[in-house]
XYZ file of N, CA and C in Angstrom:
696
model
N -11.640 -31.623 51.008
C -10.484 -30.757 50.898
C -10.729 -29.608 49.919
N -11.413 -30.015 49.030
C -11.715 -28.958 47.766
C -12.551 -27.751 48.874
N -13.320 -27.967 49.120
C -14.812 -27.386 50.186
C -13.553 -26.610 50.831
N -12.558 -26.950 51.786
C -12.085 -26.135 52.519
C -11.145 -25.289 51.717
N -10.836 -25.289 50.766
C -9.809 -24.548 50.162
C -10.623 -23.502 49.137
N -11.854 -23.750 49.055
C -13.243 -23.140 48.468
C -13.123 -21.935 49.441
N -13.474 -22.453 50.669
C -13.819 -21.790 51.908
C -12.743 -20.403 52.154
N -11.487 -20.830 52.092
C -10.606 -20.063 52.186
C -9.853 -19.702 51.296
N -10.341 -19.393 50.349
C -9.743 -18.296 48.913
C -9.028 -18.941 48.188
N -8.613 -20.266 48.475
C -7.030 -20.869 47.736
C -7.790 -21.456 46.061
N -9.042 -21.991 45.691
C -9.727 -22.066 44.821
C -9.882 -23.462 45.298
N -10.306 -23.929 43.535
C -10.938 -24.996 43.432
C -9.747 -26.155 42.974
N -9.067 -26.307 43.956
C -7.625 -27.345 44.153
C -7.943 -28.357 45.372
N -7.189 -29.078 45.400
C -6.933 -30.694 45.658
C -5.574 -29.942 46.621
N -5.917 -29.615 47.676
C -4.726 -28.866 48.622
C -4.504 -30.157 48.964
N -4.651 -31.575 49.770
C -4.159 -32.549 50.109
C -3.826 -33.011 49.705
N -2.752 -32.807 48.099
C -2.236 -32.805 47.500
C -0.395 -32.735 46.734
N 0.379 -32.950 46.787
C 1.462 -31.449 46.713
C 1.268 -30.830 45.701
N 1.301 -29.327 45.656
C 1.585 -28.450 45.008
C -0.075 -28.370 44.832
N -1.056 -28.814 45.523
C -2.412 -28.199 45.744
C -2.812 -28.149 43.913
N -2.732 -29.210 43.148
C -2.718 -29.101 41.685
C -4.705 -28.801 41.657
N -5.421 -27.919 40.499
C -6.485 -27.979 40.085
C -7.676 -29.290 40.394
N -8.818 -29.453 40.545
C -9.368 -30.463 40.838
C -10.190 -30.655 39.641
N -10.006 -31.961 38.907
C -10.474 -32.007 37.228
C -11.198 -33.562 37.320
N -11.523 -33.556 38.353
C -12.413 -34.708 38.616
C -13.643 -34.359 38.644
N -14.018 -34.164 39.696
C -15.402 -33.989 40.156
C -15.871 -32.163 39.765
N -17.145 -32.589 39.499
C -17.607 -31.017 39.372
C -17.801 -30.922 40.724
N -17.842 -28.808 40.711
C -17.821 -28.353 42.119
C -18.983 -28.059 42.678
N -20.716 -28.470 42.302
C -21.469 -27.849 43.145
C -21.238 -28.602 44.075
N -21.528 -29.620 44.865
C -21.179 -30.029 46.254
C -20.007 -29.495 47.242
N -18.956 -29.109 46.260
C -17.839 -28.618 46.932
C -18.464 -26.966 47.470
N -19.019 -26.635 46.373
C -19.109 -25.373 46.885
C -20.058 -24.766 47.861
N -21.469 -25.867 48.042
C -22.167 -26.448 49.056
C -21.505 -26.168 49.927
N -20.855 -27.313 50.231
C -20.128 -27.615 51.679
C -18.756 -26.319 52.116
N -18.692 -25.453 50.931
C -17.695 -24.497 51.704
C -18.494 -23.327 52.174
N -19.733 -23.471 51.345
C -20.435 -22.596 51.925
C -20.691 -22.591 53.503
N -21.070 -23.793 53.559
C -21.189 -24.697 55.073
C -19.949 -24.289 56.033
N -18.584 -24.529 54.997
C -17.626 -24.397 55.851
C -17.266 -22.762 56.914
N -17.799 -21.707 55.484
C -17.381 -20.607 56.315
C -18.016 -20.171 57.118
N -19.400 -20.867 57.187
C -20.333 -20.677 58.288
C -19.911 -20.939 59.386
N -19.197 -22.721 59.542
C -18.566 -23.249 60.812
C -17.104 -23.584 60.400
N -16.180 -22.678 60.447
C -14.749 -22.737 60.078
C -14.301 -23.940 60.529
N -15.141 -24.455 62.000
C -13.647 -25.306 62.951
C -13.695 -26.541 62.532
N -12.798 -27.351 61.973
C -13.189 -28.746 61.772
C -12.240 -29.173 63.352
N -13.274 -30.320 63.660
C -14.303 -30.888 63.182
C -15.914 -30.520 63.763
N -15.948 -29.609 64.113
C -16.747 -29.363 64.652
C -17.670 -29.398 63.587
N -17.629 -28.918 62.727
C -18.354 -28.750 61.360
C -18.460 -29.565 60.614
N -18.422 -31.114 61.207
C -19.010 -32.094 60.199
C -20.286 -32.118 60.395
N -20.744 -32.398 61.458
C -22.678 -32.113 61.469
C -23.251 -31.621 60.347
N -22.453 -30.002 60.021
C -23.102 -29.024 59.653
C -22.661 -29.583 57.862
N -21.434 -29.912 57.375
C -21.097 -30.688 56.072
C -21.925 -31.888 55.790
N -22.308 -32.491 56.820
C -23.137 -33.894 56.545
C -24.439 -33.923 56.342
N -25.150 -32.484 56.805
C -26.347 -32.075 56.709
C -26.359 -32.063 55.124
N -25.804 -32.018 54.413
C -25.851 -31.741 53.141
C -26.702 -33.129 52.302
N -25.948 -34.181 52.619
C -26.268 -35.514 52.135
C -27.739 -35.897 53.065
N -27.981 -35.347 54.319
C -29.446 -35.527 54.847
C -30.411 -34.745 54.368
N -30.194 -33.633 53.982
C -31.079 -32.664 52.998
C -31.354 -33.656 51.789
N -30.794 -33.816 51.013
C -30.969 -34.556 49.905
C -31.634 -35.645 49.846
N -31.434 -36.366 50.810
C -31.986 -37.826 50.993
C -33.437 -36.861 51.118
N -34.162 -36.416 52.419
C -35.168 -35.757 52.845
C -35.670 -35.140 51.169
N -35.184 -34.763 50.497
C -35.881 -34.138 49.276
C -36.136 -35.225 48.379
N -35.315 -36.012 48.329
C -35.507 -37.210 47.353
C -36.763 -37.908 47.718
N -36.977 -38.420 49.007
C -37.993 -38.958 49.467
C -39.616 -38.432 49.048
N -39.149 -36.993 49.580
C -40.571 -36.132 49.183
C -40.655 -35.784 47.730
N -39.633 -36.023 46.782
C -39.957 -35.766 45.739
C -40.216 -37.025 44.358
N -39.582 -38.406 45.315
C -39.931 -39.407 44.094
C -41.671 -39.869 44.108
N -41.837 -39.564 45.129
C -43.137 -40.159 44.491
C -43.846 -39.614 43.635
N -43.933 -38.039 43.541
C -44.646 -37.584 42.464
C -44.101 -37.538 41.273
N -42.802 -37.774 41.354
C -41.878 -38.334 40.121
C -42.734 -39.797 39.428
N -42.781 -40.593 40.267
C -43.581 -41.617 40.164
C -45.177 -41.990 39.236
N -45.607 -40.963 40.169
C -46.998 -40.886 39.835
C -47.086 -40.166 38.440
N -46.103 -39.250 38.449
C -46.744 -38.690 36.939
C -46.061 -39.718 35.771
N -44.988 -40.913 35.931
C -44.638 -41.834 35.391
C -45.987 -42.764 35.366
N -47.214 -42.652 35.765
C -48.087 -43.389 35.672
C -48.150 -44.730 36.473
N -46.790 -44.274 37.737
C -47.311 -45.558 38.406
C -48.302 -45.236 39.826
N -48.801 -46.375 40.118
C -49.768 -46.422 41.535
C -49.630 -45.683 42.533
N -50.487 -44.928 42.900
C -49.986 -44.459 44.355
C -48.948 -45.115 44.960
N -49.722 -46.265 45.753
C -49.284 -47.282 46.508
C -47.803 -47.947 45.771
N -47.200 -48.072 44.730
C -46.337 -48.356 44.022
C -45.072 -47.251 44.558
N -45.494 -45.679 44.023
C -45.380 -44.779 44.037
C -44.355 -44.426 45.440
N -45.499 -44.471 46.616
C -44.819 -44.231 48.320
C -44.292 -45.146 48.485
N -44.099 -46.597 48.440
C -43.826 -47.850 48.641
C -42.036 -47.627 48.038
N -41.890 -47.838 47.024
C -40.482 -47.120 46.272
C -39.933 -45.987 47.102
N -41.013 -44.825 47.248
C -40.083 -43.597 48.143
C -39.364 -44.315 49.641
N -40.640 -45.363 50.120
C -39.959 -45.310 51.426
C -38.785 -46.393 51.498
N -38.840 -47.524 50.476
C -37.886 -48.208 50.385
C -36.222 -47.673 50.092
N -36.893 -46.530 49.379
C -35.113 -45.851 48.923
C -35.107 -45.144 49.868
N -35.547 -44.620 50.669
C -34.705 -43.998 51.866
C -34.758 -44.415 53.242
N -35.021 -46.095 52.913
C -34.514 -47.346 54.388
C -33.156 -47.712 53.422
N -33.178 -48.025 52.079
C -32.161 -48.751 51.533
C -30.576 -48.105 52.345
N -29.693 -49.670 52.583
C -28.489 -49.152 53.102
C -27.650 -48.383 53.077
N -27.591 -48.107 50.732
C -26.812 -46.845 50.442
C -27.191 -45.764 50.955
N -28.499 -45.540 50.903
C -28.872 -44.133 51.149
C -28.960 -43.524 52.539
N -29.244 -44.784 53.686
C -28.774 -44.045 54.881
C -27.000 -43.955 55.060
N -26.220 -44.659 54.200
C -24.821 -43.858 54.312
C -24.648 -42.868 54.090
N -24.710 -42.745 52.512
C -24.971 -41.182 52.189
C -25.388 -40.522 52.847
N -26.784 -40.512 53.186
C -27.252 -39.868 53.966
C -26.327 -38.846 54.969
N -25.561 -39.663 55.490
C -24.907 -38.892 56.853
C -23.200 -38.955 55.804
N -22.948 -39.016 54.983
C -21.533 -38.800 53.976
C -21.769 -37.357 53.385
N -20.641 -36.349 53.116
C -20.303 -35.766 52.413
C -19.725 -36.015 50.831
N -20.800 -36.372 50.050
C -20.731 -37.075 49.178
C -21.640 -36.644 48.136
N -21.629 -36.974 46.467
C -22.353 -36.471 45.863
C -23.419 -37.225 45.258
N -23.668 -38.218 45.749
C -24.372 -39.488 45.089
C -25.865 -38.800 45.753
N -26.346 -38.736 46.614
C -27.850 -38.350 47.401
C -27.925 -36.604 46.525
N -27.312 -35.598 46.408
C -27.713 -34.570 45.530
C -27.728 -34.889 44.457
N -26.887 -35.390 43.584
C -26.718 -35.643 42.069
C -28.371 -36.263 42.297
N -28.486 -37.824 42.815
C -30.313 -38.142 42.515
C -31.560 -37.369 42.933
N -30.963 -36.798 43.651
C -32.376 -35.715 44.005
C -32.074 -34.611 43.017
N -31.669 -33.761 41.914
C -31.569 -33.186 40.963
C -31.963 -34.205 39.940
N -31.467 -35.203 39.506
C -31.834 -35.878 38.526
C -33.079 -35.407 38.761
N -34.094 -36.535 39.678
C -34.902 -37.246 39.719
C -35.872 -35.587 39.405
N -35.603 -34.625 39.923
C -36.607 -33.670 40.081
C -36.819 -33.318 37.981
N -34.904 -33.266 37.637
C -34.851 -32.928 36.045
C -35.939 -33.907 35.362
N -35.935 -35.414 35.494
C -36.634 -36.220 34.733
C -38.361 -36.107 35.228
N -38.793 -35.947 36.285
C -40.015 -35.074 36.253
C -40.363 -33.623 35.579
N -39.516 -32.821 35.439
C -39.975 -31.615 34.774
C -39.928 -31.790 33.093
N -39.020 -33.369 32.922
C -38.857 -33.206 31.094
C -39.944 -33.806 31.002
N -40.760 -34.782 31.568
C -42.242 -35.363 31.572
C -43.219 -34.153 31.539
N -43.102 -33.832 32.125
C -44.235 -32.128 32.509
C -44.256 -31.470 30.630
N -42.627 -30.957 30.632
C -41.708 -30.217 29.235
C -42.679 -31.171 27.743
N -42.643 -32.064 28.466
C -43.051 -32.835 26.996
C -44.577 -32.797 26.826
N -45.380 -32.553 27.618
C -46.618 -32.642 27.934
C -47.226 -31.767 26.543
N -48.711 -32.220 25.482
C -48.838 -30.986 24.582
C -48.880 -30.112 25.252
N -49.337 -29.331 26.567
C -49.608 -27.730 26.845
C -48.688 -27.369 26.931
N -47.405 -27.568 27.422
C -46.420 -27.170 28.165
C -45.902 -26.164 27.292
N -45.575 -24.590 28.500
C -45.075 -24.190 27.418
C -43.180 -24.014 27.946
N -42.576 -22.982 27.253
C -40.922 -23.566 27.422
C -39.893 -22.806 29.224
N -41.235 -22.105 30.080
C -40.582 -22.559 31.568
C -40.327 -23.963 31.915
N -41.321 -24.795 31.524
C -40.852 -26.058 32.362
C -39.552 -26.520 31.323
N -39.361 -26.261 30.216
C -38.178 -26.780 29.743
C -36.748 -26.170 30.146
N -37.429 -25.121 30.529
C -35.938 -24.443 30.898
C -35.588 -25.123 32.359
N -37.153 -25.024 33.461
C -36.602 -25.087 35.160
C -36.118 -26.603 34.678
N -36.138 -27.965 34.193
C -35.553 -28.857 33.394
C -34.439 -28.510 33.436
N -34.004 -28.314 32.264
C -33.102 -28.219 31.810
C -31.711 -27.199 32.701
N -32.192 -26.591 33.799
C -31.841 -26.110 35.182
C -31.220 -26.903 36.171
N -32.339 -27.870 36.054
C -31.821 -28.887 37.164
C -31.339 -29.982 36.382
N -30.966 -30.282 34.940
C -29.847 -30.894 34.413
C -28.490 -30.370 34.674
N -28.412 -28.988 33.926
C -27.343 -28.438 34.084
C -26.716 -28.799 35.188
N -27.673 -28.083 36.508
C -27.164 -28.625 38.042
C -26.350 -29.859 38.633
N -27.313 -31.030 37.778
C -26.421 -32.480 38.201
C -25.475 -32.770 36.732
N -25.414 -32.206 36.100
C -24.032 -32.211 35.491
C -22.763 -31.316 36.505
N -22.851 -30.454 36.950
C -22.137 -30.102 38.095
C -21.849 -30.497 39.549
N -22.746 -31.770 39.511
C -23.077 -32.272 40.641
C -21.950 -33.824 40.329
N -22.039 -34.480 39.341
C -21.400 -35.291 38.855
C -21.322 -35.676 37.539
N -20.545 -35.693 36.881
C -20.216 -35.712 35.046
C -20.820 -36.884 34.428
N -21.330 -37.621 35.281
C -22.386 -38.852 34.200
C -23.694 -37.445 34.073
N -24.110 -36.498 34.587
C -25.476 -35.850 34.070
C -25.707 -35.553 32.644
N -24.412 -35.539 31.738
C -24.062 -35.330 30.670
C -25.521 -36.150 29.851
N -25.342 -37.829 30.397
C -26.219 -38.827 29.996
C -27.495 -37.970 30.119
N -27.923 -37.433 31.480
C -29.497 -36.732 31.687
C -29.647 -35.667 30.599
N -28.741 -35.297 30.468
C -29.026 -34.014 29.328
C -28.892 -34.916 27.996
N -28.445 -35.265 27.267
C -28.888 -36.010 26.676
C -30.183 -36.628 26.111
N -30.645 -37.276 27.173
C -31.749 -38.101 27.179
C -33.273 -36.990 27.204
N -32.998 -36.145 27.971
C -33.610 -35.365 27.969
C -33.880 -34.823 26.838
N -33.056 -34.046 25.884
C -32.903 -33.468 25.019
C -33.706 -34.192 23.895
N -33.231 -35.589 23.878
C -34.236 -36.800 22.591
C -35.208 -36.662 23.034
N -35.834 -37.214 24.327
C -37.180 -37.206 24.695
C -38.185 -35.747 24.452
N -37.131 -34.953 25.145
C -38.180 -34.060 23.999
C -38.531 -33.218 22.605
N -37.668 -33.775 22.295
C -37.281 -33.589 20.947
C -38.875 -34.563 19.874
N -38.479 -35.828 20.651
C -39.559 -36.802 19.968
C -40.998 -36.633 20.345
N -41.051 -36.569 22.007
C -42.401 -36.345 22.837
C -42.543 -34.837 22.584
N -42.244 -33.587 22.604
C -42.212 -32.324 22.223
C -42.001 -31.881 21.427
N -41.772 -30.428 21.214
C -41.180 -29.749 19.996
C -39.585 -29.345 20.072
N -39.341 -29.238 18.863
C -38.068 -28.611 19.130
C -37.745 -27.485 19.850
N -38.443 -26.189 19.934
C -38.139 -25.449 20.779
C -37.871 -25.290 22.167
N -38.591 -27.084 22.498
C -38.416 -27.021 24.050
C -37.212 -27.953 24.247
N -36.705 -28.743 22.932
C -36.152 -29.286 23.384
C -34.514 -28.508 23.225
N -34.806 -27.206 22.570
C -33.600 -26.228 22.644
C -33.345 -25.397 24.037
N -34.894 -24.949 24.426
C -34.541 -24.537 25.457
C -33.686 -25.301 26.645
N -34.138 -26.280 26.773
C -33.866 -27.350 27.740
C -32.273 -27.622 27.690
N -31.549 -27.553 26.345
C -30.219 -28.049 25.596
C -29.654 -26.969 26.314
N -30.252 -25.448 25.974
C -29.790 -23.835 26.114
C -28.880 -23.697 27.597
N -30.134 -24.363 28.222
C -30.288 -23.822 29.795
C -29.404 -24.981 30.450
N -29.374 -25.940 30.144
C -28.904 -27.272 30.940
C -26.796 -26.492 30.388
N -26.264 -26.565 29.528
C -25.368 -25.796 28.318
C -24.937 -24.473 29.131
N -25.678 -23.639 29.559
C -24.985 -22.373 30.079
C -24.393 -22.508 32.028
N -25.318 -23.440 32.339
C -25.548 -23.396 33.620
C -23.730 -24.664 33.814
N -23.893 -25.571 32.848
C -22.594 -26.675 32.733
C -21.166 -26.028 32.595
N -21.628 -24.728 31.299
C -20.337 -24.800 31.218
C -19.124 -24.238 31.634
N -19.711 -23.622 32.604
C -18.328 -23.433 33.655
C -17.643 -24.407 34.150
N -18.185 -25.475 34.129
C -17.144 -26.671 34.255
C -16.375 -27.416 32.906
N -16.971 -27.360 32.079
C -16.172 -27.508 31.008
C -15.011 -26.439 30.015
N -15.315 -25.266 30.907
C -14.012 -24.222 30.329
C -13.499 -24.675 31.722
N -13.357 -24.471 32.960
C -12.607 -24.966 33.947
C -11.755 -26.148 33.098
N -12.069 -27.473 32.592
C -11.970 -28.487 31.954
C -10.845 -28.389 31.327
N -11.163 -27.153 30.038
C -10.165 -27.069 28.995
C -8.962 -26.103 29.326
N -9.258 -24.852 30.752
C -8.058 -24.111 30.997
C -6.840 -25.181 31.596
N -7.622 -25.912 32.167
C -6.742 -26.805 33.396
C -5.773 -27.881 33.146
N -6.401 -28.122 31.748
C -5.793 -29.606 30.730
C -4.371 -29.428 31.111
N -4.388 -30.923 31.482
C -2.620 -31.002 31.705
C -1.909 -30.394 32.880
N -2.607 -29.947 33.938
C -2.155 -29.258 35.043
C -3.236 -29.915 36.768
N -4.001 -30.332 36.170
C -4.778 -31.158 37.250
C -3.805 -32.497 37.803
N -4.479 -32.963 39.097
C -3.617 -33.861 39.888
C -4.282 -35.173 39.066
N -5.116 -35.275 38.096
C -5.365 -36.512 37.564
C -6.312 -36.338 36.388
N -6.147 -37.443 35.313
C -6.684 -36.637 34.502
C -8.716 -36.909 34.701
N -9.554 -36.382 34.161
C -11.073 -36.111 34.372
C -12.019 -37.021 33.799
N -12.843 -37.882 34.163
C -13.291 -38.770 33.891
C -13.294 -38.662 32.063
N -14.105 -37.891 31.613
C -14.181 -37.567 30.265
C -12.753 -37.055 29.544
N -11.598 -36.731 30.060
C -10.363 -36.640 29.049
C -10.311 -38.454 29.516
N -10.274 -38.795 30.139
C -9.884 -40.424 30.526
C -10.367 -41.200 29.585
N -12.111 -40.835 29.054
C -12.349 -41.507 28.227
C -11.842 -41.197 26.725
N -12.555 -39.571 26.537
C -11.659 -39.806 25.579
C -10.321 -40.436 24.981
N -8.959 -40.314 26.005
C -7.776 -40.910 25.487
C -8.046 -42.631 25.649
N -9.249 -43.100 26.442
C -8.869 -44.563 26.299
C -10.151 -44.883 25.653
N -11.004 -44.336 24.747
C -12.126 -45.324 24.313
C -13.001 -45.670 25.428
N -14.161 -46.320 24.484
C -15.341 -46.594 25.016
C -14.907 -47.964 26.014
N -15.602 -48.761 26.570
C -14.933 -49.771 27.097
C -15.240 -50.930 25.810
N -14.731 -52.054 26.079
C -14.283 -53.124 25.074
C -15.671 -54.355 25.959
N -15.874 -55.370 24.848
C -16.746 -56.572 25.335
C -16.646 -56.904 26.449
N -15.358 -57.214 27.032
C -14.676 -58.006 27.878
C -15.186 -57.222 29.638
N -15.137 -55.423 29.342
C -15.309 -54.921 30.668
C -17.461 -54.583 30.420
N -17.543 -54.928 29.405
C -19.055 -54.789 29.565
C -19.518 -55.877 30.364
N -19.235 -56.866 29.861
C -19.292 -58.364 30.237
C -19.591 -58.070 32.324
N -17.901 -58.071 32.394
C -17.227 -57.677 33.669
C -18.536 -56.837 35.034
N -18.645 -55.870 34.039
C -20.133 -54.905 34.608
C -21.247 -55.676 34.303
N -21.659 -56.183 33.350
C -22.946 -57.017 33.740
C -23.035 -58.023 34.444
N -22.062 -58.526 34.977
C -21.648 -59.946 36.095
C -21.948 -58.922 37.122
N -21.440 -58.188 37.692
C -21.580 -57.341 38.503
C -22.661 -56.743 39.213
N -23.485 -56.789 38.201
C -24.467 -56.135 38.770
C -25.786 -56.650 39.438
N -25.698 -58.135 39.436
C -26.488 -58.025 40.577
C -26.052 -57.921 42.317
N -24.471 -58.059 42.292
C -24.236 -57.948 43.703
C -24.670 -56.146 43.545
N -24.382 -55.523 43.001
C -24.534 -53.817 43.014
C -26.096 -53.777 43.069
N -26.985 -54.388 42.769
C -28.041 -54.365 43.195
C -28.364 -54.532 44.754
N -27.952 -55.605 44.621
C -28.464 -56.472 46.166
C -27.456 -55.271 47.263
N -26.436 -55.057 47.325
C -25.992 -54.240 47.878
C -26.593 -52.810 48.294
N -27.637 -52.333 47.408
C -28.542 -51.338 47.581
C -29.602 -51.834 48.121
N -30.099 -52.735 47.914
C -31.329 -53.206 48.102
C -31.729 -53.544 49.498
N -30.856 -54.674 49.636
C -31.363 -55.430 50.540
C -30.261 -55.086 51.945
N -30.885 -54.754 53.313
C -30.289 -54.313 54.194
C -28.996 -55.092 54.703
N -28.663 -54.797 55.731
C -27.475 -55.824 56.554
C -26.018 -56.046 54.907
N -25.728 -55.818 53.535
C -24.813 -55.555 52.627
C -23.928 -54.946 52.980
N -24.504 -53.872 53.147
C -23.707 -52.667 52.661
C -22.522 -52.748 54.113
């Protein structure tokens, strides 16, 4: 709904909505993806093919791009392709795959960011690879608001494995490219149809023992559910 109201001038609102309130959930690169998509093929539904292509692109890049993610992690070739081809038989990912959804872009940005901060950290490296990094952080922070964590992590790692300068650049670039979603964030406060993962946390705290607990019980069905076929 965001994508079509992208598409047709009304902005970046939750029109299926009443009163079409601001959208303070999700960041908008996917939305804006898919409206791009949209004004190409106005007619729904004709234009789901062309919206769903989005989540098959991604999968297709992820594939071709974890293994050398892999390999420069120092694992095996054979380790390496074996992992690529398993994650793109795994059940989530042929959903996604064909979903308008942000889970298959958000990991194919990660995955490309946490290869270039490996590269970033390298002694030669000099501060392009921290920036194209810190590029494709920014990106999946717009892609979905846990990237916050990638930038982050990023930022220590090379901070410790690198120098500081790369690990500014990387902060710089990931920081300019984000924060249009975080002034979006702060104009909107209090006028969105719900409040945004991060005001959510802030007003309620970190989680407590009890829901850590809760999530670590959890997680091996959330495993096996990815994993292993016929789950999902």
């Amino acid at each position: 709904m965001t994508a079509r109201a992208l598409a047709t001038g009304a902005g970046y609102r939750v029109v299926s909505m009443p009163g079409a309130p601001p959208e303070v959930r999700f960041p908008p690169l996917l939305a804006l993806a898919a409206a791009a998509a949209w004004r190409a093929a106005p007619r729904f539904p004709d234009n789901l093919p062309l919206l769903k292509g989005l989540g098959l692109l991604a999968a297709f890049g992820l594939a071709l791009v974890l293994p050398g993610t892999l390999r420069a992690a120092g694992f095996p070739v054979t380790v390496a392709f074996a992992t690529a081809a398993l994650t793109a038989i795994a059940p989530l990912t042929l959903r996604y795959a064909t979903a308008v959804a942000s889970e298959l872009p958000f990991t194919l940005l990660a995955t490309g960011a946490l290869a270039l901060i490996a590269r970033a950290a390298g002694p030669t490296a000099r501060w392009p690879a921290a920036a194209a990094a810190g590029a494709l952080a920014g990106l999946a922070v717009l892609t979905r608001t846990v990237g916050v964590a990638l930038v982050a992590a990023g930022a220590l790692t090379l901070l410790r494995r690198g120098t500081r300068r790369q690990s500014l650049v990387f902060v710089l670039t990931a920081g300019v490219l984000a924060s249009p979603w975080v002034v979006w964030l702060v104009t909107q406060d209090g006028h969105g149809g719900g409040a945004g993962y991060l005001a959510s946390f802030a007003h309620d705290g970190p989680p407590g023992p009890t829901q850590l607990l809760e999530h670590a019980l959890a997680l091996p069905a959330a495993v096996g559910l990815v994993a292993l076929p016929g789950l999902a």
